CSV table of C-alpha atoms and ligand atoms in Angstrom, one decimal:
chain,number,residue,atom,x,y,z
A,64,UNK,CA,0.0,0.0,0.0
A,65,UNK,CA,1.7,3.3,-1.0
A,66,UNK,CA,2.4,5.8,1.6
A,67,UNK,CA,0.3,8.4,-0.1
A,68,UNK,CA,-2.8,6.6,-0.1
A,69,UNK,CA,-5.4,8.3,1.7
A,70,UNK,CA,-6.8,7.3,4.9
A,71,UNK,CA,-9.1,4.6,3.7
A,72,UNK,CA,-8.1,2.3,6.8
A,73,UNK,CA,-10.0,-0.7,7.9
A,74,UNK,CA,-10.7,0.6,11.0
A,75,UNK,CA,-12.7,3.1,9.3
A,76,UNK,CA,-13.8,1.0,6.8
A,77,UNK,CA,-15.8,-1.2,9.4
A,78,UNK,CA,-18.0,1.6,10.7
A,79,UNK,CA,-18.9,3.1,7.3
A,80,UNK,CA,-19.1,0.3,4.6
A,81,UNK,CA,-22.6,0.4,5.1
A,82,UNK,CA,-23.2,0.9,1.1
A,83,UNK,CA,-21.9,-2.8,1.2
A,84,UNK,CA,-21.8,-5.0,3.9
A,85,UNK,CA,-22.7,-4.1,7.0
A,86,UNK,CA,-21.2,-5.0,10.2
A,87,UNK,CA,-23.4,-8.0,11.9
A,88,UNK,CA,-23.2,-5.9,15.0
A,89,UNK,CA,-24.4,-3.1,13.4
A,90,UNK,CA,-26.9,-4.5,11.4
A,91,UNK,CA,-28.0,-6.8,14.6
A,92,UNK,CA,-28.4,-3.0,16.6
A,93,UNK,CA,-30.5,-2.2,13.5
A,94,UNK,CA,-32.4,-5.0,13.0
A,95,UNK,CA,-33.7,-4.4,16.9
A,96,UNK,CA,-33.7,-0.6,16.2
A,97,UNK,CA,-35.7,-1.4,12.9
A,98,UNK,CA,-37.8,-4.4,14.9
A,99,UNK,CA,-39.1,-1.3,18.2
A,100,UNK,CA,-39.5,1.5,15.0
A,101,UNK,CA,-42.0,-1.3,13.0
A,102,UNK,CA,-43.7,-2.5,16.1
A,103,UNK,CA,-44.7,1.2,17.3
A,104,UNK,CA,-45.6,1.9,13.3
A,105,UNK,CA,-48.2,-1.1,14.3
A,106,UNK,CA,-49.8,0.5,17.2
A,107,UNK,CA,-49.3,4.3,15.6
A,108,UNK,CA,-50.7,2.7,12.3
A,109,UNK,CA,-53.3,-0.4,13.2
A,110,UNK,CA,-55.1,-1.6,10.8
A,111,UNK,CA,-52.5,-0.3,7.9
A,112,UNK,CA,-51.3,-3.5,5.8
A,113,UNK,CA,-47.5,-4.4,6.1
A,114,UNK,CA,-45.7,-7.1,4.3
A,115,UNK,CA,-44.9,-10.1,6.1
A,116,UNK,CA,-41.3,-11.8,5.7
A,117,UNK,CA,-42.1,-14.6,3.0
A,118,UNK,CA,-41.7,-17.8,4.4
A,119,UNK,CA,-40.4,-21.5,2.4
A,120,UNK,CA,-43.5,-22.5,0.2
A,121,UNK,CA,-45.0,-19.2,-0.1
A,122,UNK,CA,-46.1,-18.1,-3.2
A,123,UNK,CA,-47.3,-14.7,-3.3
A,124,UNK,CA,-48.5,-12.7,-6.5
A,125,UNK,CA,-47.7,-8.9,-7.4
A,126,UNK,CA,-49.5,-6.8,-9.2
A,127,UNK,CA,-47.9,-3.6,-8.6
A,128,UNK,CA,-45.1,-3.7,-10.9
A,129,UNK,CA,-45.6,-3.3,-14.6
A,130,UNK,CA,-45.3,-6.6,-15.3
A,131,UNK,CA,-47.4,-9.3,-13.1
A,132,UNK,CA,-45.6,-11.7,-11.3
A,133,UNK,CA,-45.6,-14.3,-8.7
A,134,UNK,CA,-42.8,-14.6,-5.9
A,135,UNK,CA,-41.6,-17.9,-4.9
A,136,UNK,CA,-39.7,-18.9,-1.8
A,137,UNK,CA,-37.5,-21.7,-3.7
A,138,UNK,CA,-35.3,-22.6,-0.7
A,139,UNK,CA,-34.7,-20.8,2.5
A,140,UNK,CA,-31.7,-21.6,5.9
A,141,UNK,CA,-28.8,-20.6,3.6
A,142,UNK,CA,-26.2,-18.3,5.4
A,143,UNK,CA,-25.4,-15.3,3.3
A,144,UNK,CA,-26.0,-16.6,-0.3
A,145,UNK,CA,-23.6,-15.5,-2.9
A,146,UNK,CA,-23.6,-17.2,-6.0
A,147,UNK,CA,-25.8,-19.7,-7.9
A,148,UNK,CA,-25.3,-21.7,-11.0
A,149,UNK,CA,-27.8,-24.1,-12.6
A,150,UNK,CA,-26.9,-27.2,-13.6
A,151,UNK,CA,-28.1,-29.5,-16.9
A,152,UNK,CA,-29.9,-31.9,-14.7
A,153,UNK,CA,-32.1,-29.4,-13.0
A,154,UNK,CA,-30.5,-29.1,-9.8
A,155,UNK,CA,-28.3,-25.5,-8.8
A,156,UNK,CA,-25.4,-24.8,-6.7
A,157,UNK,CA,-25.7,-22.3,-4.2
A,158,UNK,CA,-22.5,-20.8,-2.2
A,159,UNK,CA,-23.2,-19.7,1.5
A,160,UNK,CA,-20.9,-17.0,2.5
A,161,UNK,CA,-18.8,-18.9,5.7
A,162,UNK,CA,-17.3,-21.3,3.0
A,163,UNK,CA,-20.4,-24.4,2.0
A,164,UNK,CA,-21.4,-25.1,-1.3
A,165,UNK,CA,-25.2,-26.6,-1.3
A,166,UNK,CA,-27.3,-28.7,-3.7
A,167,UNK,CA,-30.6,-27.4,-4.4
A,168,UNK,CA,-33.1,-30.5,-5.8
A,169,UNK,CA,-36.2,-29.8,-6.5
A,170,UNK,CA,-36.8,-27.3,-4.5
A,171,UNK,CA,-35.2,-28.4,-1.2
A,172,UNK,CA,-31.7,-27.8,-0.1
A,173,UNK,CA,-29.9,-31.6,0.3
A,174,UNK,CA,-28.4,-31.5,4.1
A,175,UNK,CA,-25.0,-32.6,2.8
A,176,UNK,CA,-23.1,-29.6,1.7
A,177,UNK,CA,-20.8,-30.2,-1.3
A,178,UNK,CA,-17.4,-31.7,-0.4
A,179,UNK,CA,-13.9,-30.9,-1.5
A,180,UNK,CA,-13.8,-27.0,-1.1
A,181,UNK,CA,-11.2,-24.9,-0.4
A,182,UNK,CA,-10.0,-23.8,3.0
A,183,UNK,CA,-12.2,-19.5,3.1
A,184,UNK,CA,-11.3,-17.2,5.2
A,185,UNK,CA,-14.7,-16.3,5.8
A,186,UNK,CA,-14.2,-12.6,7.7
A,187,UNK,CA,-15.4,-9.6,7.0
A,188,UNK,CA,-17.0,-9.5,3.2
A,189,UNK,CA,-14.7,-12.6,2.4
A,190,UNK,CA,-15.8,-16.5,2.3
A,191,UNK,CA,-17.1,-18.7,-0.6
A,192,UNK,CA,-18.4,-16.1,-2.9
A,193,UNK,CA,-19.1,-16.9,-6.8
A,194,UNK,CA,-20.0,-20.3,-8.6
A,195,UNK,CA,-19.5,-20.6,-12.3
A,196,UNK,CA,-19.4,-23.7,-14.6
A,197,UNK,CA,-17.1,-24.0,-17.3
A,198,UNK,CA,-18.8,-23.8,-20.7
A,199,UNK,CA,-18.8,-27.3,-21.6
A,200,UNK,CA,-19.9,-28.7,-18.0
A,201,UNK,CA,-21.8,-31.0,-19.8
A,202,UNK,CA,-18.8,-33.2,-20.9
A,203,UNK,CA,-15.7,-32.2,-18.3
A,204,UNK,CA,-18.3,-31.5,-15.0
A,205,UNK,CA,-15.9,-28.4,-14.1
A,206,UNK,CA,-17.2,-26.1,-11.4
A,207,UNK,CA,-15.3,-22.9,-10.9
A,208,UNK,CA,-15.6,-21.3,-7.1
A,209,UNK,CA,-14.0,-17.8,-6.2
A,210,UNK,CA,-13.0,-17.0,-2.4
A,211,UNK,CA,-11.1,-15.1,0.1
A,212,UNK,CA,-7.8,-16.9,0.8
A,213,UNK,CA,-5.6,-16.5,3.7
A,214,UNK,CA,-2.0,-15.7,2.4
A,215,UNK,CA,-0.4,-15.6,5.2
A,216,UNK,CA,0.7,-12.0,7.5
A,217,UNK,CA,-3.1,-12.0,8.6
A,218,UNK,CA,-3.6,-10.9,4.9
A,219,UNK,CA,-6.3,-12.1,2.0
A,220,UNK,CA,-6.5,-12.2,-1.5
A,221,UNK,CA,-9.1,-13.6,-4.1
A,222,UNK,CA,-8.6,-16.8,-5.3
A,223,UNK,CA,-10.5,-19.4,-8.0
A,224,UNK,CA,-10.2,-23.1,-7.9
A,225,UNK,CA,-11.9,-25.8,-10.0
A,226,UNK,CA,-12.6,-29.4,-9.9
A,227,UNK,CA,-14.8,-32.2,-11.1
A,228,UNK,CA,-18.3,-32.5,-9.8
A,229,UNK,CA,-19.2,-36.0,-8.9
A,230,UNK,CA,-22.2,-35.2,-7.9
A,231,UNK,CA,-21.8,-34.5,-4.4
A,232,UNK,CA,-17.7,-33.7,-4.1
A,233,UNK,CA,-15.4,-31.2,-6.1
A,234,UNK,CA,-12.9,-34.2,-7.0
A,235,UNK,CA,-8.9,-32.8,-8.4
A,236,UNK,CA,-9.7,-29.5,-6.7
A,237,UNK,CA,-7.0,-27.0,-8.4
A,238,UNK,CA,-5.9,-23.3,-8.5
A,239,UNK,CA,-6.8,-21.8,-11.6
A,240,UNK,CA,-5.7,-18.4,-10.5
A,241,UNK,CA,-4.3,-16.1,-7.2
A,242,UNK,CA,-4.9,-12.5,-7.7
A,243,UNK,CA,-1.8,-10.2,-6.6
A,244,UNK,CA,-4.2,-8.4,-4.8
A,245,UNK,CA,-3.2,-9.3,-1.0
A,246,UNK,CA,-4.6,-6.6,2.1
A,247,UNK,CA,-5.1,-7.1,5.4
A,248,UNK,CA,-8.6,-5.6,5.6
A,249,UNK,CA,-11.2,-7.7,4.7
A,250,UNK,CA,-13.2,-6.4,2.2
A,251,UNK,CA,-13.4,-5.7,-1.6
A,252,UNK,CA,-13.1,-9.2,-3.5
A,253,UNK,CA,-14.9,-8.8,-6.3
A,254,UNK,CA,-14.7,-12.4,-7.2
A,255,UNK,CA,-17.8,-12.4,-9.7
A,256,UNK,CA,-17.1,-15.2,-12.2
A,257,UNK,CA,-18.9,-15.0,-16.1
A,258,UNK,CA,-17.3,-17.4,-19.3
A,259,UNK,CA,-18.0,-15.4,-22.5
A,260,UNK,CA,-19.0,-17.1,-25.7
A,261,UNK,CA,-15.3,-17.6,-26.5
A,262,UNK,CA,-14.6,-19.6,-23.8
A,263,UNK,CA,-12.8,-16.9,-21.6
A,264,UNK,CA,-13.0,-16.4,-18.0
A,265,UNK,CA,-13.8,-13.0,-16.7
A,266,UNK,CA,-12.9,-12.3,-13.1
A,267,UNK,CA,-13.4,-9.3,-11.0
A,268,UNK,CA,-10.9,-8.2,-8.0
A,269,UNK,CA,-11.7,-4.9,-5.8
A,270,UNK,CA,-9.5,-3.0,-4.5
A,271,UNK,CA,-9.1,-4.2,-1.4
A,272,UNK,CA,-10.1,-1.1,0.5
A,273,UNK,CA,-6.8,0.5,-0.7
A,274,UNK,CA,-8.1,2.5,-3.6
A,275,UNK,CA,-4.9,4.0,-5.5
A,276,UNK,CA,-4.1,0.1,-6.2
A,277,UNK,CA,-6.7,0.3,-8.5
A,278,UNK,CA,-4.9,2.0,-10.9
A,279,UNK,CA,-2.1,0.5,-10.2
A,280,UNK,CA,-1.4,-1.9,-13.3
A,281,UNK,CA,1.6,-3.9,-11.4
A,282,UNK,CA,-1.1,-5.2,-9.0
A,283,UNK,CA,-4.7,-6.9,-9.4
A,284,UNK,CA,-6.3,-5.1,-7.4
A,285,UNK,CA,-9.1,-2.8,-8.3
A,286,UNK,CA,-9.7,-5.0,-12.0
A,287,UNK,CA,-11.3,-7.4,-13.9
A,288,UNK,CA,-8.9,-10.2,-15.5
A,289,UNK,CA,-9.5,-12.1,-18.7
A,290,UNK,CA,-7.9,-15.4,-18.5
A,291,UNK,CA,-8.2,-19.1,-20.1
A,292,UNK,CA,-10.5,-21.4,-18.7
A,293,UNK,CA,-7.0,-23.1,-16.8
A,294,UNK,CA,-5.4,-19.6,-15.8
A,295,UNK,CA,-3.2,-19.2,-18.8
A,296,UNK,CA,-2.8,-15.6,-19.9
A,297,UNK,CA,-4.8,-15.5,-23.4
A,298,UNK,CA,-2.2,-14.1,-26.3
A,299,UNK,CA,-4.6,-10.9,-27.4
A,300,UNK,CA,-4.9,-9.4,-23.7
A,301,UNK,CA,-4.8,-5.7,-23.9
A,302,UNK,CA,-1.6,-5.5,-21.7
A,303,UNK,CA,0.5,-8.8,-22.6
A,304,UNK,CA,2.9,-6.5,-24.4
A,305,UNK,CA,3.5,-4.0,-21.6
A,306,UNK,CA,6.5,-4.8,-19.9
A,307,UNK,CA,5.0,-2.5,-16.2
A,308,UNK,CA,1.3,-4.2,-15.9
A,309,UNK,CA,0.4,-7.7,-15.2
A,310,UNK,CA,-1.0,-9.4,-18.4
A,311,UNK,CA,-3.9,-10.9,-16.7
A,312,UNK,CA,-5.7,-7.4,-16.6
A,313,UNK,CA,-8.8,-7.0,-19.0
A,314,UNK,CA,-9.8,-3.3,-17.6
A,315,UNK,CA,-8.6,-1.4,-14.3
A,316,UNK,CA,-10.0,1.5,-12.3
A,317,UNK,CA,-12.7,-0.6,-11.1
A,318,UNK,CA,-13.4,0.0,-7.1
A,319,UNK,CA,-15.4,-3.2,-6.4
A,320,UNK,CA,-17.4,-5.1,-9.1
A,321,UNK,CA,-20.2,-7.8,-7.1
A,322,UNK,CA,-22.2,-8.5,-10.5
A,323,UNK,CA,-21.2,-9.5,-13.8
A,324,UNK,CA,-23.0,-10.6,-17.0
A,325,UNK,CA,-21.9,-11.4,-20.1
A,326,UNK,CA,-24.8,-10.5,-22.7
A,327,UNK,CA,-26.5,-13.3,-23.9
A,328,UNK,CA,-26.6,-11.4,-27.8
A,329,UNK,CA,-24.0,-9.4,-28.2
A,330,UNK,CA,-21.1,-11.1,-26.0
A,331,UNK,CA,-20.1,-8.1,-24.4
A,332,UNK,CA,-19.2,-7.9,-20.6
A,333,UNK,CA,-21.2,-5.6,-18.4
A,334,UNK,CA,-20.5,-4.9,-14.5
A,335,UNK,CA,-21.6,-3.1,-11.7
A,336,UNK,CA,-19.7,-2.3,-8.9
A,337,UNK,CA,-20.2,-0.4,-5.6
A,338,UNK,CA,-19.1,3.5,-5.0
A,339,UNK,CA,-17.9,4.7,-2.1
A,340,UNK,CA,-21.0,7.3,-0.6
A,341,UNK,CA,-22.9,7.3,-4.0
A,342,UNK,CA,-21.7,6.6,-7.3
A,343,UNK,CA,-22.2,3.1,-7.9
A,344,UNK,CA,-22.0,2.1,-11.2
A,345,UNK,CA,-23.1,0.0,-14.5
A,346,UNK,CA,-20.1,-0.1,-16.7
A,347,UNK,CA,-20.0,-1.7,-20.3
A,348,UNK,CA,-16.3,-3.5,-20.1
A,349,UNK,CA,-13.7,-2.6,-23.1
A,350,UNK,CA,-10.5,-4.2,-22.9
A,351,UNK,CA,-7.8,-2.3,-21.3
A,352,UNK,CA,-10.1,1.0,-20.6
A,353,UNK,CA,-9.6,2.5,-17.2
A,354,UNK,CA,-13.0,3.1,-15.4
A,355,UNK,CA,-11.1,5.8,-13.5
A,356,UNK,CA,-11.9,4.7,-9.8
A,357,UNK,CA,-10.4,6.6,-7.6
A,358,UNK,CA,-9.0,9.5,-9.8
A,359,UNK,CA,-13.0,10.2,-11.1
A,360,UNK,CA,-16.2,9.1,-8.9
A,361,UNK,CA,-19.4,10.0,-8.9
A,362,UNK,CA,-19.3,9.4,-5.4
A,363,UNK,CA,-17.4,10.5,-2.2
A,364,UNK,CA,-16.1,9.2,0.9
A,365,UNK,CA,-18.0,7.5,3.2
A,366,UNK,CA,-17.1,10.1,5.9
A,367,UNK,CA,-18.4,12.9,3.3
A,368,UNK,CA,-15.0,14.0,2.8
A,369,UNK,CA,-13.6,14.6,-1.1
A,370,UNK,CA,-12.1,11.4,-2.4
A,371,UNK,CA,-11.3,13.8,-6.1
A,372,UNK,CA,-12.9,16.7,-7.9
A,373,UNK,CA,-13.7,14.6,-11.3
A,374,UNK,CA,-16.1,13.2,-12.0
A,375,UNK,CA,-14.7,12.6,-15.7
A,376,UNK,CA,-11.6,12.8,-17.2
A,377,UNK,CA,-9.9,12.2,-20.5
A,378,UNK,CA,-8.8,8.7,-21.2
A,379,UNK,CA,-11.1,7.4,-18.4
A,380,UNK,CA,-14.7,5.4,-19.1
A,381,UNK,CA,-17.7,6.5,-17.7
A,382,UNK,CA,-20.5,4.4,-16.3
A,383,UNK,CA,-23.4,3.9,-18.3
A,384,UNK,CA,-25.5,4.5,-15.3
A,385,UNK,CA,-24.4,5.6,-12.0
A,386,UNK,CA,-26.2,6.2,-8.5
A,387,UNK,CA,-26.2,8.4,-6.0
A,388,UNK,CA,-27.1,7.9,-3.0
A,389,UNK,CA,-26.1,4.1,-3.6
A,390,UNK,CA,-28.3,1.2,-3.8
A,391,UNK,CA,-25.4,-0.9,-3.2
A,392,UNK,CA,-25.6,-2.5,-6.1
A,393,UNK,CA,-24.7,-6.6,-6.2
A,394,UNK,CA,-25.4,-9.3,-8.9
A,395,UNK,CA,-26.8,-9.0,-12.4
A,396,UNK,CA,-28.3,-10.4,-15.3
A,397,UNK,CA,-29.3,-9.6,-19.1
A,398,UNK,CA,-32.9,-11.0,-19.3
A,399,UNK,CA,-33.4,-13.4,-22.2
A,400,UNK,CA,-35.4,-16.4,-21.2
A,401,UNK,CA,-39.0,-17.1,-22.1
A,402,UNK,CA,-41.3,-16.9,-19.2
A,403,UNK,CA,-41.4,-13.2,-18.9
A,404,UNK,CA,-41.4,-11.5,-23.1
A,405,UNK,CA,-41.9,-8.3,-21.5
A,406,UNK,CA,-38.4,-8.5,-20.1
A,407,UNK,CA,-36.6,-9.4,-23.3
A,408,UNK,CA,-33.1,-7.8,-23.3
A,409,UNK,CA,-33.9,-5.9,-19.8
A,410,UNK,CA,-31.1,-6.0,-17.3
A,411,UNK,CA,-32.0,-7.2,-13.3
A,412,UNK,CA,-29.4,-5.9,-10.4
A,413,UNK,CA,-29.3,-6.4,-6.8
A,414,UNK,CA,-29.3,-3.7,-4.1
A,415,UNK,CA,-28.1,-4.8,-0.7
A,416,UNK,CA,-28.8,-1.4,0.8
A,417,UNK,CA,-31.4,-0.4,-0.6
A,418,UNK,CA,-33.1,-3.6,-0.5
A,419,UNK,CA,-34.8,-3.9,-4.0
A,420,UNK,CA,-34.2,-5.1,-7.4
A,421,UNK,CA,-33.9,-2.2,-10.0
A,422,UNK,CA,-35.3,-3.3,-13.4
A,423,UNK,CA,-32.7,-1.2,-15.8
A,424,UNK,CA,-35.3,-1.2,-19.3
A,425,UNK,CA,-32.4,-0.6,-22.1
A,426,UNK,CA,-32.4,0.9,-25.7
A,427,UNK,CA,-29.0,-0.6,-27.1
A,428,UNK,CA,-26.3,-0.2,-24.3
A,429,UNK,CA,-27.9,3.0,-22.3
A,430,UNK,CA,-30.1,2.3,-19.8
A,431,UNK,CA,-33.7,4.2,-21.0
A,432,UNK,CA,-35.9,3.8,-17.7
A,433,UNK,CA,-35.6,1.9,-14.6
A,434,UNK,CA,-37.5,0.3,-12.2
A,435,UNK,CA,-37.8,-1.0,-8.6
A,436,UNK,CA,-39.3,-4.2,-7.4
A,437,UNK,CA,-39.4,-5.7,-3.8
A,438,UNK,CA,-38.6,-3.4,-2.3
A,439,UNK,CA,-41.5,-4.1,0.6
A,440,UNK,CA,-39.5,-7.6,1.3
A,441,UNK,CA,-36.9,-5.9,4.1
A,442,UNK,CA,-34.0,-8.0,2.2
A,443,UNK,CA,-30.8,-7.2,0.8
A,444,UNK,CA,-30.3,-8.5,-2.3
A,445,UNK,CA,-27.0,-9.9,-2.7
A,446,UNK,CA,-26.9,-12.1,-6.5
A,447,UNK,CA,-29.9,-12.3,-9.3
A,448,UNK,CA,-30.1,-14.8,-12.0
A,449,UNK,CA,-31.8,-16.2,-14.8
A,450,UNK,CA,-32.8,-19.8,-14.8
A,451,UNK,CA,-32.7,-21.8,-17.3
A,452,UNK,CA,-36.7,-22.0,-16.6
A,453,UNK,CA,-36.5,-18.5,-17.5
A,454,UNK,CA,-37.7,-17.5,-14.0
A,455,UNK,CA,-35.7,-14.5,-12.0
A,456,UNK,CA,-33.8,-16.1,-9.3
A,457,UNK,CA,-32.5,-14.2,-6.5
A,458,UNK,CA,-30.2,-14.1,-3.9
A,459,UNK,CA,-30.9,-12.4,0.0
A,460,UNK,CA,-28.0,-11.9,1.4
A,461,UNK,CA,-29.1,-12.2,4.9
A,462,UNK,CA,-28.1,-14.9,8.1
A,463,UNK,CA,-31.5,-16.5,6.8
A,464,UNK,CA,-31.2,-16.2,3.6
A,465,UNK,CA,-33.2,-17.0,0.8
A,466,UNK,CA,-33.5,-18.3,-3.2
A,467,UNK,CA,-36.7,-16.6,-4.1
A,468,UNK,CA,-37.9,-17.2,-7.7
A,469,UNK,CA,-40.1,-14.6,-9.3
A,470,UNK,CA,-42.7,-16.5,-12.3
A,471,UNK,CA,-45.2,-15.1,-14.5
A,472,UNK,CA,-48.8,-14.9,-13.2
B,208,CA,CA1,-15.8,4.4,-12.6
């Protein structure tokens, strides 16, 4: 960490990542603050309807967003979901947070988590986070799992491993790839995992709470990387021929990207990622652009302090969308499947904040008008997916957390 770095310490960090991931303590105070504020709203408000936490088996129809919709608890017990992947056979893989990787069968969670996983160092925002499968799953059964790994000093870094589902163990569990991105605070992983049409793997690293490394080309953090399916450094990377970056870098500038999507039509790799106090962004991913974090934000410092005076700058990309005040924005996907035509080529991202999931209607690549939905639930949503039902699967990113499915009506 360079000496000039600004104060952007963990210490800090702790008490005012609330865009992100909150504390447990502070979210427990909250919960009970949030609990005595909601029962007083009763007795202040009798007789006013309220929405009810939704429960494993519920089904429970909307009809106030534009488009009608049922919301189905698919599975509930998991401990801060993260990442979901569907598998040919029907089932899906879900990761929980403190470092177990479940089997969801038709519609229950099997008991026996999935065997053969990594040692996570499940503190702070760090644990099992993404689940991807390799492109041809079908023939070589390869599941791909990004994490927090201890590297020893008390520090962490992302990692991604591989291996052979059996059906209920990884089997030849290997490193495809250790970001040079070690910090001791516990935070900023990225880790969001996406295979493109060609058969690359996309992985996103944050900055570890130590923003000026995301500019930093001699170090991962703070980028995505573009890599072969077995960590090999692909020949046409935008820096391969630069003799002071690491060639694994696909784009930099990039504070801490939680959702990734690669477009179903077009191929092209779209993000999100989290600003400090406001200015999270949608970015549209070009290889070797800088998306300017922290030299241009949208946002400032969680402390309300000045983190720069750009907002833009020459030579640096900006978002397609950004918000302020943030919605925390986590998990993403390009809508394609066949159960909702309304949706066709719409994008779906999670807020964790916030606590909704903003519909983001698009003309091309801008974003044309958004919506919320869900935002009565009380949840923070942490991943969203498409299924291969062509139902809306999401992610709460909560102790108790939850894989609600929305269907047509
Ligand atoms: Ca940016």
């Amino acid at each position: 960490m360079p000496s000039s770095t600004p104060p952007d310490t963990p210490s800090r960090g702790r008490t005012r990542s609330d865009s992100e991931d909150q504390p447990e303590s502070l979210r427990r105070w909250w919960a009970l603050a949030g609990a005595g504020l909601l029962a007083l709203g009763l007795l202040l408000l009798a007789g006013c309807e309220t929405s009810p936490a939704l429960e494993a088996g519920d089904s429970v129809e909307r009809s106030d967003a534009e488009v009608d919709f049922e919301v189905v608890v698919v599975a509930e017990g998991l401990s801060h979901p993260w990442g979901i992947a569907f598998l040919p056979d029907g089932d899906a893989l879900v990761t929980e947070r403190p470092g177990r990787l479940r089997i969801l069968r038709d519609g229950s969670l099997l008991p026996e988590p999935v065997g053969g996983l990594p040692e996570v160092q499940a503190r702070g925002q760090g644990g099992l986070l993404d689940v991807e499968l390799h492109p041809e799953f079908d023939s070589n059964r390869l599941v791909y799992l990004s994490y927090s790994k201890a590297v020893g000093g008390g520090q962490t870094t992302t990692a991604v491993v591989r291996g052979e589902f059996d059906g209920q163990n990884l089997q030849g569990v290997e490193e495809v790839f250790e970001a040079r991105a070690a910090a001791s605070p516990g935070r900023h992983y990225g880790s969001r995992l996406a295979f493109d049409p060609d058969g690359y793997l996309y992985i996103t690293v944050g900055d570890r709470g130590e923003m000026h490394r995301a500019q930093d080309l001699s170090d991962h953090a703070g980028t995505t990387l573009r890599l072969h399916d077995d960590g090999r450094v692909p020949d046409d990377n935008p820096f391969v021929d630069h003799d002071d970056a690491l060639p694994e870098i696909y784009t930099y500038g990039n504070r801490n990207a939680q959702g990734m999507s690669i477009h179903p039509v077009t191929g092209r790799v779209w993000q999100n990622e989290h600003g400090p106090r406001g200015g999270d962004e949608l970015n549209l991913m070009e290889p070797g652009a800088n998306y300017g974090w922290p030299e241009i934000t949208h946002g400032i410092d969680y402390d309300g302090s000045t983190i720069t005076q750009d907002t833009a700058r020459a030579g640096m990309e900006q978002p397609v969308v950004h918000w302020t005040p943030s919605i925390a924005v986590s998990g993403m996907t390009v809508y394609t499947g066949d159960a909702f035509p309304a949706w066709e080529g719409d994008f779906f991202v999670g807020a964790l904040r916030q606590q909704h999931i903003r519909r983001l209607v698009m003309d091309g690549d801008r974003v044309s008008r958004q919506e919320t939905l869900l935002a009565d639930l009380g949840v923070r949503f942490r991943e969203v997916a498409t299924g291969p039902d062509g139902y809306l699967y999401l992610l709460t990113d909560e102790g108790d957390g939850q894989v609600l499915r929305l269907e047509p009506r």
